[in-house]
Amino acid sequence: MKSDYELSLRDYIAIIKERALVLGVSAAVILAATVAVALMVPPIYQSTGTILVESQQIPPELVSTNTTTFADERIELIRQRVMTRENLLRIIDKYSLFADKRLSEGDKIDQLRNAIVVEPLTTFVRGRGEATVAFNVSFEHRQPEVAKQVTDELVTLFLNENLKQRTERANETTEFLTQEADKLGAELASLENQLADFKQAHANALPEHQTLRMNMLSRSELEFREVDRDYKAAQEELRYLELELSAANAGLATKTGDAARPASADQPQDLASLKAEYARLLTRYKEAHPDVVAVKRKIQALEASGNPTAVASTVSLDAARVRAKMSAAQERITSLADQKRELTKKMEGYEAEILEAPQVERGLVTLMRDHDNARKKYEEIRAKEMGAKITESLEQENKAERFVLLEPPLMPEKPIKPNRKKIAALGLVLAPAGGGALVVLLELFNQRVRGVGALENLLGKRVLVALPYIDTRADVARRKRWRNGLIVAALVLAAILLVLIHLFYMPLDVLLLKFTSKFA
């Protein structure tokens, strides 16, 4: 046959008539196979439990919680902790799942994980958008009782694991904050000891005593000036006594009176005493001073009269008295000098402490800043520790966000798999498609010439006369046998389908009752 010849509609109809038996048988076989698969596939039951994510009962403004993740993240975390190898093996052994000995332990765990479904249920929450408010825990198995039991076990694991996880987290948070508080407490105590040692080591240069040191320095300076004045007065008195001693050694000693003081006006005086007094006054005042002028007049008056008073005592007695006064004056000068040295040393100490105060203040400020920072951290961590303890009590009393069993798993009444109707409908589609594909395949391998047009196209010449095919008695008998066989096969196939439906899908009487009830 040439490649440019195309089959006509009449040719396609002829092929269908010729291959009707093959097309019918193949379509029936495919349909029967799909129906058999739909009926013979074992049913899978699913049991589902719903767990509600209940929010915290006590307002978060009063008691905060340590939950920092969203519900779907916590659900996924708990799912990973529930579906551990240990838990799954325990469930497999407890309910005798996967009795096939050819399966390894890993294969059983994988099949169990594939049979467990955790599905979050979300809703729109104002201010948060889509939020998870609950989730379903499901398990699939061929036996409805086992499906329910395993789902109960899984729901219990989810609830217990959530409580355990939140309690452990609260305990770990409290323990961590307690350890940190102890560390900060030890650090704060160390800083307090350092601060106390620093203050003790620089007790005389602390900034808070600066005003007191300034006052003490001023007082010491005032006292130093007073001592210095007394010291100078004692030195002048000593110089006067030295003059008086010189006069006594010369035989001009006074009869009575104190060498350290000028004689009063009513006491008897001699010329030597007046001259000694005059010399002493000149060391202190000028010649125009009234006291100097008065003593000078007395001396002039005595000299003019020519009757000086006689010496009442010997020279040695006057000299001894003067030496005794000089010794007392020297001791006083020594004492005053010692006081001046002590006061000078004290003032130098005050000045050194005043100069040292800024450096001490700098070190003290650093220690105080470290101490204040450590104290603030300690108080903050203690407040957090108290909040963590309250949160721990909240978790232990199950007052925080929790998982609540909303709908317990029920015994499944109908299988969820397979969808027998869809499989049968697929068979209705595949049956004619498969039969048609078989006919096309057979025609591809068939080299016969179909009709007058194909023959003219093959020979390149026009056909004058075409004789139709004449059926013989043998052909008629053969077609009759095929027809009868096809009817018998169809009846047998229908009987087999009814038996399969009765055994694997639904009893025929129940199916008939449901069918008639729809039209009643």
Short mmCIF file of C-alpha atoms in Angstrom, two decimals:
data_model
loop_
_atom_site.label_atom_id
_atom_site.label_comp_id
_atom_site.label_asym_id
_atom_site.label_seq_id
_atom_site.Cartn_x
_atom_site.Cartn_y
_atom_site.Cartn_z
CA MET A 1 0.00 0.00 0.00
CA LYS A 2 1.31 3.41 -0.95
CA SER A 3 1.88 5.88 1.82
CA ASP A 4 -0.34 8.56 0.24
CA TYR A 5 -3.51 6.55 0.62
CA GLU A 6 -5.74 7.60 3.51
CA LEU A 7 -8.45 5.44 5.05
CA SER A 8 -11.93 6.71 4.57
CA LEU A 9 -14.78 6.72 7.04
CA ARG A 10 -16.14 3.62 5.36
CA ASP A 11 -12.79 1.90 5.92
CA TYR A 12 -12.86 2.80 9.63
CA ILE A 13 -16.40 1.44 9.94
CA ALA A 14 -15.31 -1.73 8.16
CA ILE A 15 -12.37 -2.14 10.53
CA ILE A 16 -14.64 -1.69 13.54
CA LYS A 17 -17.07 -4.27 12.23
CA GLU A 18 -14.27 -6.66 11.45
CA ARG A 19 -12.54 -6.18 14.80
CA ALA A 20 -15.74 -5.87 16.84
CA LEU A 21 -15.08 -9.12 18.67
CA VAL A 22 -11.50 -8.17 19.57
CA LEU A 23 -12.63 -4.70 20.59
CA GLY A 24 -15.45 -5.99 22.76
CA VAL A 25 -13.43 -8.75 24.41
CA SER A 26 -10.47 -6.41 25.22
CA ALA A 27 -12.78 -3.71 26.55
CA ALA A 28 -14.63 -6.25 28.69
CA VAL A 29 -11.38 -7.69 30.03
CA ILE A 30 -10.03 -4.23 30.91
CA LEU A 31 -13.28 -3.22 32.54
CA ALA A 32 -13.43 -6.48 34.47
CA ALA A 33 -9.83 -6.02 35.59
CA THR A 34 -10.43 -2.49 36.86
CA VAL A 35 -13.60 -3.52 38.65
CA ALA A 36 -11.76 -6.47 40.19
CA VAL A 37 -8.98 -4.17 41.34
CA ALA A 38 -11.52 -1.75 42.79
CA LEU A 39 -13.17 -4.56 44.70
CA MET A 40 -10.14 -6.53 45.74
CA VAL A 41 -7.94 -3.68 47.01
CA PRO A 42 -8.13 -3.92 50.81
CA PRO A 43 -9.87 -0.99 52.52
CA ILE A 44 -7.88 1.56 54.54
CA TYR A 45 -9.55 3.10 57.61
CA GLN A 46 -8.53 6.39 59.17
CA SER A 47 -9.13 7.54 62.73
CA THR A 48 -8.66 11.24 63.55
CA GLY A 49 -8.35 13.17 66.80
CA THR A 50 -8.51 16.99 66.97
CA ILE A 51 -6.33 18.88 69.47
CA LEU A 52 -7.13 22.51 70.25
CA VAL A 53 -4.32 25.03 70.90
CA GLU A 54 -5.85 26.88 73.84
CA SER A 55 -4.44 30.29 74.69
CA GLN A 56 -3.16 31.30 78.13
CA GLN A 57 -5.94 31.62 80.71
CA ILE A 58 -4.24 34.35 82.78
CA PRO A 59 -3.72 37.65 80.89
CA PRO A 60 -0.12 38.00 79.60
CA GLU A 61 0.00 41.52 81.09
CA LEU A 62 -0.13 39.97 84.56
CA VAL A 63 2.01 36.88 84.02
CA SER A 64 4.26 36.50 81.01
CA THR A 65 5.08 33.16 79.43
CA ASN A 66 8.30 31.82 77.97
CA THR A 67 6.67 30.82 74.66
CA THR A 68 8.45 32.62 71.82
CA THR A 69 7.38 30.55 68.79
CA PHE A 70 4.18 30.24 66.82
CA ALA A 71 1.80 27.33 67.28
CA ASP A 72 2.64 25.63 63.98
CA GLU A 73 6.35 25.68 64.85
CA ARG A 74 5.68 24.13 68.26
CA ILE A 75 3.42 21.53 66.66
CA GLU A 76 6.14 20.58 64.21
CA LEU A 77 8.72 20.42 67.00
CA ILE A 78 6.47 18.20 69.11
CA ARG A 79 5.74 16.02 66.06
CA GLN A 80 9.45 15.42 65.59
CA ARG A 81 9.85 14.51 69.25
CA VAL A 82 6.81 12.22 69.22
CA MET A 83 7.75 10.40 66.02
CA THR A 84 11.13 9.24 67.25
CA ARG A 85 12.39 5.79 66.51
CA GLU A 86 11.89 4.67 70.10
CA ASN A 87 8.24 5.77 70.25
CA LEU A 88 7.39 4.27 66.86
CA LEU A 89 8.99 0.93 67.69
CA ARG A 90 7.06 0.82 70.95
CA ILE A 91 3.78 1.48 69.09
CA ILE A 92 4.62 -1.21 66.48
CA ASP A 93 5.32 -3.80 69.18
CA LYS A 94 2.33 -2.79 71.30
CA TYR A 95 -0.27 -3.11 68.52
CA SER A 96 1.51 -5.77 66.42
CA LEU A 97 1.65 -3.60 63.32
CA PHE A 98 3.22 -4.84 60.08
CA ALA A 99 3.29 -8.54 60.83
CA ASP A 100 5.13 -9.23 57.58
CA LYS A 101 8.46 -10.70 58.66
CA ARG A 102 10.10 -9.74 55.40
CA LEU A 103 10.00 -6.07 56.39
CA SER A 104 13.01 -4.72 58.19
CA GLU A 105 12.78 -2.52 61.26
CA GLY A 106 13.54 0.59 59.22
CA ASP A 107 10.84 -0.27 56.66
CA LYS A 108 8.26 -0.69 59.39
CA ILE A 109 9.16 2.70 60.88
CA ASP A 110 8.94 4.37 57.47
CA GLN A 111 5.53 2.83 56.78
CA LEU A 112 4.25 3.91 60.19
CA ARG A 113 5.47 7.46 59.64
CA ASN A 114 3.76 7.55 56.26
CA ALA A 115 0.51 6.34 57.86
CA ILE A 116 0.57 9.16 60.47
CA VAL A 117 -0.83 12.50 59.31
CA VAL A 118 -0.57 15.75 61.33
CA GLU A 119 -2.65 18.51 59.72
CA PRO A 120 -2.75 22.04 61.21
CA LEU A 121 -6.11 23.86 61.18
CA THR A 122 -5.70 27.59 60.57
CA THR A 123 -8.03 30.53 60.74
CA PHE A 124 -7.77 34.28 60.25
CA VAL A 125 -6.99 36.22 63.43
CA ARG A 126 -7.13 39.99 63.48
CA GLY A 127 -3.68 41.46 63.92
CA ARG A 128 -1.91 38.16 63.22
CA GLY A 129 -3.31 36.97 59.90
CA GLU A 130 -3.46 33.22 59.39
CA ALA A 131 -2.92 31.49 62.73
CA THR A 132 -3.02 27.83 63.76
CA VAL A 133 -5.78 27.23 66.31
CA ALA A 134 -5.94 23.43 66.24
CA PHE A 135 -4.52 20.40 64.45
CA ASN A 136 -5.62 16.89 63.52
CA VAL A 137 -3.71 13.72 64.31
CA SER A 138 -4.71 10.81 62.04
CA PHE A 139 -3.60 7.24 61.48
CA GLU A 140 -4.46 4.88 58.63
CA HIS A 141 -4.75 1.11 58.93
CA ARG A 142 -6.67 -1.79 57.40
CA GLN A 143 -8.36 -2.55 60.69
CA PRO A 144 -10.58 0.22 62.13
CA GLU A 145 -9.95 -0.91 65.72
CA VAL A 146 -6.18 -0.67 65.30
CA ALA A 147 -6.54 2.73 63.61
CA LYS A 148 -8.48 4.07 66.59
CA GLN A 149 -6.12 2.60 69.19
CA VAL A 150 -2.99 3.93 67.52
CA THR A 151 -4.59 7.36 67.09
CA ASP A 152 -5.46 7.40 70.80
CA GLU A 153 -1.82 6.58 71.55
CA LEU A 154 -0.56 9.36 69.28
CA VAL A 155 -2.95 11.95 70.73
CA THR A 156 -1.82 11.04 74.24
CA LEU A 157 1.83 11.35 73.19
CA PHE A 158 1.19 14.79 71.69
CA LEU A 159 -0.57 16.05 74.82
CA ASN A 160 2.04 14.65 77.21
CA GLU A 161 4.96 15.79 75.08
CA ASN A 162 3.62 19.35 74.93
CA LEU A 163 3.22 19.49 78.72
CA LYS A 164 6.63 17.89 79.23
CA GLN A 165 8.33 20.23 76.79
CA ARG A 166 6.82 23.40 78.25
CA THR A 167 7.57 22.27 81.83
CA GLU A 168 11.15 21.37 80.94
CA ARG A 169 11.61 24.69 79.18
CA ALA A 170 10.27 26.58 82.21
CA ASN A 171 12.52 24.56 84.55
CA GLU A 172 15.56 25.12 82.36
CA THR A 173 14.82 28.85 82.17
CA THR A 174 14.48 29.09 85.96
CA GLU A 175 17.64 27.08 86.54
CA PHE A 176 19.60 29.16 84.05
CA LEU A 177 18.45 32.45 85.57
CA THR A 178 19.24 31.15 89.08
CA GLN A 179 22.78 30.26 88.03
CA GLU A 180 23.26 33.63 86.37
CA ALA A 181 21.88 35.40 89.46
CA ASP A 182 24.34 33.49 91.67
CA LYS A 183 27.22 34.44 89.38
CA LEU A 184 26.20 38.09 89.39
CA GLY A 185 25.72 37.95 93.16
CA ALA A 186 29.27 36.64 93.61
CA GLU A 187 30.58 39.31 91.23
CA LEU A 188 28.63 42.00 93.12
CA ALA A 189 30.05 40.78 96.46
CA SER A 190 33.56 40.86 94.99
CA LEU A 191 33.06 44.43 93.78
CA GLU A 192 31.69 45.43 97.18
CA ASN A 193 34.81 43.99 98.84
CA GLN A 194 37.05 45.81 96.37
CA LEU A 195 35.16 49.03 97.03
CA ALA A 196 35.45 48.59 100.79
CA ASP A 197 39.19 47.81 100.53
CA PHE A 198 39.73 50.83 98.29
CA LYS A 199 37.92 53.14 100.72
CA GLN A 200 39.88 51.68 103.62
CA ALA A 201 43.19 52.11 101.78
CA HIS A 202 42.38 55.72 100.85
CA ALA A 203 40.32 56.66 103.87
CA ASN A 204 42.13 60.02 104.27
CA ALA A 205 41.70 61.01 100.60
CA LEU A 206 38.08 60.15 99.92
CA PRO A 207 36.17 62.83 97.97
CA GLU A 208 33.38 63.03 100.54
CA HIS A 209 35.98 64.17 103.16
CA GLN A 210 37.41 66.91 100.96
CA THR A 211 35.56 69.74 102.74
CA LEU A 212 36.61 68.40 106.13
CA ARG A 213 40.25 68.25 105.04
CA MET A 214 40.07 71.83 103.73
CA ASN A 215 38.66 72.99 107.07
CA MET A 216 41.32 71.07 108.98
CA LEU A 217 44.02 72.58 106.75
CA SER A 218 42.69 76.07 107.41
CA ARG A 219 42.56 75.38 111.13
CA SER A 220 46.12 74.04 111.11
CA GLU A 221 47.33 77.10 109.21
CA LEU A 222 45.67 79.37 111.78
CA GLU A 223 47.19 77.39 114.62
CA PHE A 224 50.58 77.49 112.88
CA ARG A 225 50.41 81.28 112.65
CA GLU A 226 49.58 81.52 116.38
CA VAL A 227 52.44 79.20 117.31
CA ASP A 228 54.77 81.08 114.99
CA ARG A 229 53.82 84.36 116.67
CA ASP A 230 54.47 82.87 120.12
CA TYR A 231 57.74 81.44 118.79
CA LYS A 232 58.91 84.85 117.62
CA ALA A 233 57.83 86.45 120.91
CA ALA A 234 59.79 83.81 122.84
CA GLN A 235 62.86 84.50 120.69
CA GLU A 236 62.60 88.25 121.44
CA GLU A 237 62.23 87.51 125.12
CA LEU A 238 65.32 85.30 124.92
CA ARG A 239 67.29 88.14 123.29
CA TYR A 240 66.15 90.50 126.07
CA LEU A 241 67.25 88.03 128.74
CA GLU A 242 70.61 87.74 127.03
CA LEU A 243 70.98 91.54 127.34
CA GLU A 244 69.86 91.39 130.95
CA LEU A 245 72.36 88.59 131.63
CA SER A 246 75.09 90.76 130.14
CA ALA A 247 74.05 93.62 132.41
CA ALA A 248 73.93 91.32 135.46
CA ASN A 249 77.40 90.03 134.71
CA ALA A 250 78.55 93.66 134.53
CA GLY A 251 77.19 94.32 138.01
CA LEU A 252 74.19 96.33 136.92
CA ALA A 253 71.49 93.85 137.89
CA THR A 254 68.13 94.98 139.03
CA LYS A 255 67.16 94.80 142.63
CA THR A 256 63.70 93.55 142.19
CA GLY A 257 61.22 92.98 139.40
CA ASP A 258 60.86 90.58 136.49
CA ALA A 259 63.48 90.71 133.75
CA ALA A 260 60.92 89.61 131.20
CA ARG A 261 58.53 92.44 132.03
CA PRO A 262 59.04 96.18 132.33
CA ALA A 263 58.79 97.47 135.89
CA SER A 264 55.66 99.23 136.86
CA ALA A 265 55.68 102.91 137.66
CA ASP A 266 55.34 102.52 141.46
CA GLN A 267 58.22 99.96 141.82
CA PRO A 268 61.74 101.19 142.75
CA GLN A 269 63.94 101.30 139.62
CA ASP A 270 67.65 101.85 139.04
CA LEU A 271 69.50 103.20 136.08
CA ALA A 272 70.69 99.78 134.85
CA SER A 273 67.16 98.37 134.78
CA LEU A 274 65.84 101.36 132.89
CA LYS A 275 68.63 101.12 130.35
CA ALA A 276 67.92 97.38 129.90
CA GLU A 277 64.21 98.15 129.45
CA TYR A 278 65.07 100.92 127.01
CA ALA A 279 67.22 98.53 124.97
CA ARG A 280 64.48 95.93 124.95
CA LEU A 281 61.86 98.45 123.78
CA LEU A 282 64.09 99.64 120.98
CA THR A 283 64.18 96.10 119.62
CA ARG A 284 60.43 96.16 119.38
CA TYR A 285 59.48 99.83 118.70
CA LYS A 286 60.92 102.97 117.20
CA GLU A 287 62.36 105.87 119.26
CA ALA A 288 59.19 107.94 118.73
CA HIS A 289 57.04 105.30 120.44
CA PRO A 290 55.46 106.60 123.70
CA ASP A 291 56.84 103.76 125.85
CA VAL A 292 60.34 104.34 124.51
CA VAL A 293 60.05 108.09 125.12
CA ALA A 294 58.80 107.54 128.72
CA VAL A 295 61.66 105.19 129.64
CA LYS A 296 64.13 107.55 128.06
CA ARG A 297 62.82 110.46 130.21
CA LYS A 298 63.21 108.35 133.36
CA ILE A 299 66.79 107.55 132.47
CA GLN A 300 67.51 111.23 131.83
CA ALA A 301 65.86 112.17 135.13
CA LEU A 302 67.97 109.64 137.09
CA GLU A 303 71.14 110.73 135.42
CA ALA A 304 70.30 114.36 136.16
CA SER A 305 69.59 113.69 139.88
CA GLY A 306 72.86 111.81 140.42
CA ASN A 307 71.31 109.43 143.09
CA PRO A 308 70.89 105.95 141.48
CA THR A 309 69.58 103.15 143.57
CA ALA A 310 72.22 100.86 145.09
CA VAL A 311 72.41 97.24 143.99
CA ALA A 312 70.32 95.21 146.47
CA SER A 313 71.85 91.87 145.75
CA THR A 314 75.02 90.40 144.45
CA VAL A 315 75.82 89.99 140.75
CA SER A 316 75.85 86.17 140.94
CA LEU A 317 72.31 85.98 142.27
CA ASP A 318 70.96 88.20 139.47
CA ALA A 319 72.83 86.24 136.84
CA ALA A 320 71.47 82.93 138.14
CA ARG A 321 67.93 84.27 138.07
CA VAL A 322 68.39 85.52 134.53
CA ARG A 323 69.88 82.17 133.44
CA ALA A 324 66.86 80.33 134.90
CA LYS A 325 64.53 82.55 132.90
CA MET A 326 66.66 82.02 129.80
CA SER A 327 66.44 78.24 130.29
CA ALA A 328 62.65 78.44 130.57
CA ALA A 329 62.49 80.65 127.49
CA GLN A 330 64.72 78.21 125.58
CA GLU A 331 62.49 75.28 126.52
CA ARG A 332 59.46 77.23 125.37
CA ILE A 333 61.17 78.02 122.08
CA THR A 334 62.03 74.34 121.62
CA SER A 335 58.45 73.31 122.39
CA LEU A 336 57.07 75.89 119.97
CA ALA A 337 59.52 74.75 117.29
CA ASP A 338 58.35 71.15 117.76
CA GLN A 339 54.74 72.32 117.45
CA LYS A 340 55.62 74.21 114.27
CA ARG A 341 57.24 71.08 112.79
CA GLU A 342 54.24 68.97 113.73
CA LEU A 343 51.84 71.51 112.31
CA THR A 344 53.95 71.79 109.14
CA LYS A 345 53.95 68.01 108.75
CA LYS A 346 50.23 67.89 109.37
CA MET A 347 49.56 70.63 106.79
CA GLU A 348 51.77 68.85 104.28
CA GLY A 349 49.77 65.67 104.89
CA TYR A 350 46.50 67.53 104.38
CA GLU A 351 47.82 69.12 101.20
CA ALA A 352 49.00 65.72 99.89
CA GLU A 353 45.60 64.21 100.66
CA ILE A 354 43.84 67.11 98.94
CA LEU A 355 46.07 66.66 95.87
CA GLU A 356 45.53 62.89 95.95
CA ALA A 357 41.73 63.24 96.16
CA PRO A 358 41.12 63.65 92.37
CA GLN A 359 43.00 60.43 91.57
CA VAL A 360 41.25 58.60 94.38
CA GLU A 361 37.94 59.99 93.13
CA ARG A 362 38.70 58.70 89.62
CA GLY A 363 39.40 55.20 90.88
CA LEU A 364 36.40 55.37 93.23
CA VAL A 365 34.11 56.47 90.37
CA THR A 366 35.27 53.51 88.28
CA LEU A 367 34.62 51.07 91.11
CA MET A 368 31.26 52.69 91.89
CA ARG A 369 30.23 52.51 88.22
CA ASP A 370 31.15 48.84 88.01
CA HIS A 371 29.36 48.23 91.29
CA ASP A 372 26.21 50.05 90.13
CA ASN A 373 26.18 48.19 86.80
CA ALA A 374 26.64 44.86 88.56
CA ARG A 375 23.90 45.73 91.04
CA LYS A 376 21.48 46.71 88.25
CA LYS A 377 22.22 43.47 86.37
CA TYR A 378 21.78 41.50 89.56
CA GLU A 379 18.43 43.14 90.33
CA GLU A 380 17.31 42.64 86.72
CA ILE A 381 18.27 38.97 86.66
CA ARG A 382 16.60 38.44 90.03
CA ALA A 383 13.40 40.00 88.65
CA LYS A 384 13.60 37.71 85.62
CA GLU A 385 14.22 34.74 87.91
CA MET A 386 11.09 35.60 89.88
CA GLY A 387 9.12 35.88 86.62
CA ALA A 388 10.51 32.52 85.47
CA LYS A 389 9.43 30.90 88.74
CA ILE A 390 5.92 32.31 88.29
CA THR A 391 5.89 31.02 84.71
CA GLU A 392 7.07 27.62 85.93
CA SER A 393 4.19 27.51 88.41
CA LEU A 394 1.87 28.55 85.59
CA GLU A 395 3.08 25.67 83.43
CA GLN A 396 2.91 23.14 86.25
CA GLU A 397 -0.66 24.13 87.04
CA ASN A 398 -1.48 24.00 83.31
CA LYS A 399 -2.71 27.60 83.22
CA ALA A 400 -0.54 28.71 80.28
CA GLU A 401 -1.08 27.99 76.59
CA ARG A 402 -1.88 24.29 76.31
CA PHE A 403 -3.10 21.52 74.03
CA VAL A 404 -6.65 20.38 74.77
CA LEU A 405 -8.29 17.34 73.22
CA LEU A 406 -11.20 18.81 71.28
CA GLU A 407 -12.45 15.67 69.52
CA PRO A 408 -11.22 12.24 70.62
CA PRO A 409 -10.49 9.62 67.96
CA LEU A 410 -13.57 7.63 66.92
CA MET A 411 -14.00 4.20 65.43
CA PRO A 412 -14.00 4.72 61.64
CA GLU A 413 -17.14 3.41 59.96
CA LYS A 414 -16.12 3.76 56.32
CA PRO A 415 -12.76 3.34 54.66
CA ILE A 416 -11.12 6.36 53.14
CA LYS A 417 -9.24 4.30 50.54
CA PRO A 418 -9.59 3.03 47.88
CA ASN A 419 -12.22 5.06 46.02
CA ARG A 420 -13.87 2.17 44.27
CA LYS A 421 -16.20 4.36 42.25
CA LYS A 422 -13.32 6.33 40.78
CA ILE A 423 -11.47 3.12 39.93
CA ALA A 424 -14.57 1.72 38.22
CA ALA A 425 -15.09 4.99 36.35
CA LEU A 426 -11.46 4.84 35.27
CA GLY A 427 -12.16 1.34 33.97
CA LEU A 428 -15.02 2.67 31.86
CA VAL A 429 -12.57 5.10 30.30
CA LEU A 430 -9.71 2.66 29.91
CA ALA A 431 -11.83 -0.19 28.47
CA PRO A 432 -12.70 1.41 25.09
CA ALA A 433 -9.35 3.17 24.97
CA GLY A 434 -7.51 -0.09 25.53
CA GLY A 435 -9.66 -1.95 22.98
CA GLY A 436 -9.13 0.78 20.41
CA ALA A 437 -5.38 0.74 21.01
CA LEU A 438 -5.34 -3.04 20.49
CA VAL A 439 -7.26 -2.71 17.21
CA VAL A 440 -4.88 0.02 15.98
CA LEU A 441 -1.91 -2.18 16.87
CA LEU A 442 -3.38 -5.13 14.97
CA GLU A 443 -4.09 -2.96 11.93
CA LEU A 444 -0.50 -1.71 11.89
CA PHE A 445 0.74 -5.25 11.41
CA ASN A 446 -2.02 -6.12 8.87
CA GLN A 447 -0.95 -5.73 5.17
CA ARG A 448 -4.29 -6.49 3.53
CA VAL A 449 -5.81 -4.23 0.88
CA ARG A 450 -9.03 -2.62 2.02
CA GLY A 451 -11.56 -1.74 -0.64
CA VAL A 452 -11.53 -0.61 -4.24
CA GLY A 453 -9.85 2.68 -3.50
CA ALA A 454 -6.87 1.00 -1.81
CA LEU A 455 -6.54 -1.43 -4.72
CA GLU A 456 -6.64 1.38 -7.34
CA ASN A 457 -4.07 3.28 -5.31
CA LEU A 458 -1.86 0.18 -5.12
CA LEU A 459 -2.11 -0.82 -8.84
CA GLY A 460 -2.38 2.64 -10.28
CA LYS A 461 -5.24 1.52 -12.47
CA ARG A 462 -8.99 1.85 -12.30
CA VAL A 463 -11.07 -1.13 -11.11
CA LEU A 464 -13.94 -1.96 -13.47
CA VAL A 465 -15.86 -4.50 -11.39
CA ALA A 466 -15.80 -5.35 -7.62
CA LEU A 467 -17.41 -8.48 -6.28
CA PRO A 468 -18.46 -8.42 -2.55
CA TYR A 469 -17.42 -11.12 -0.10
CA ILE A 470 -19.84 -14.09 -0.14
CA ASP A 471 -20.34 -15.76 3.25
CA THR A 472 -20.34 -19.54 3.30
CA ARG A 473 -22.24 -21.75 5.69
CA ALA A 474 -19.00 -22.33 7.57
CA ASP A 475 -18.54 -18.57 8.04
CA VAL A 476 -22.07 -18.19 9.35
CA ALA A 477 -21.63 -21.12 11.75
CA ARG A 478 -18.30 -19.76 12.97
CA ARG A 479 -19.79 -16.33 13.65
CA LYS A 480 -22.67 -17.95 15.53
CA ARG A 481 -20.27 -19.90 17.70
CA TRP A 482 -18.31 -16.74 18.46
CA ARG A 483 -21.49 -14.91 19.34
CA ASN A 484 -22.64 -17.66 21.68
CA GLY A 485 -19.22 -17.86 23.29
CA LEU A 486 -19.15 -14.13 23.79
CA ILE A 487 -22.56 -14.20 25.45
CA VAL A 488 -21.48 -17.03 27.74
CA ALA A 489 -18.25 -15.21 28.62
CA ALA A 490 -20.19 -12.05 29.38
CA LEU A 491 -22.57 -13.94 31.66
CA VAL A 492 -19.67 -15.66 33.44
CA LEU A 493 -17.89 -12.33 33.83
CA ALA A 494 -21.04 -10.73 35.19
CA ALA A 495 -21.44 -13.57 37.69
CA ILE A 496 -17.84 -13.20 38.80
CA LEU A 497 -18.32 -9.46 39.25
CA LEU A 498 -21.42 -10.01 41.35
CA VAL A 499 -19.56 -12.47 43.55
CA LEU A 500 -16.68 -10.06 44.00
CA ILE A 501 -19.06 -7.21 44.84
CA HIS A 502 -20.87 -9.39 47.37
CA LEU A 503 -17.64 -10.54 49.03
CA PHE A 504 -15.42 -7.47 48.97
CA TYR A 505 -17.64 -4.44 48.63
CA MET A 506 -21.20 -4.89 49.88
CA PRO A 507 -23.72 -7.75 50.17
CA LEU A 508 -25.94 -7.86 47.14
CA ASP A 509 -29.15 -7.63 49.15
CA VAL A 510 -27.94 -4.47 50.88
CA LEU A 511 -26.81 -3.03 47.57
CA LEU A 512 -30.17 -3.85 45.99
CA LEU A 513 -31.97 -2.28 48.95
CA LYS A 514 -29.96 0.94 48.61
CA PHE A 515 -30.55 0.99 44.87
CA THR A 516 -34.32 0.57 45.19
CA SER A 517 -34.50 3.11 48.02
CA LYS A 518 -33.21 5.82 45.68
CA PHE A 519 -36.15 5.33 43.33
CA ALA A 520 -38.78 4.69 45.97
#
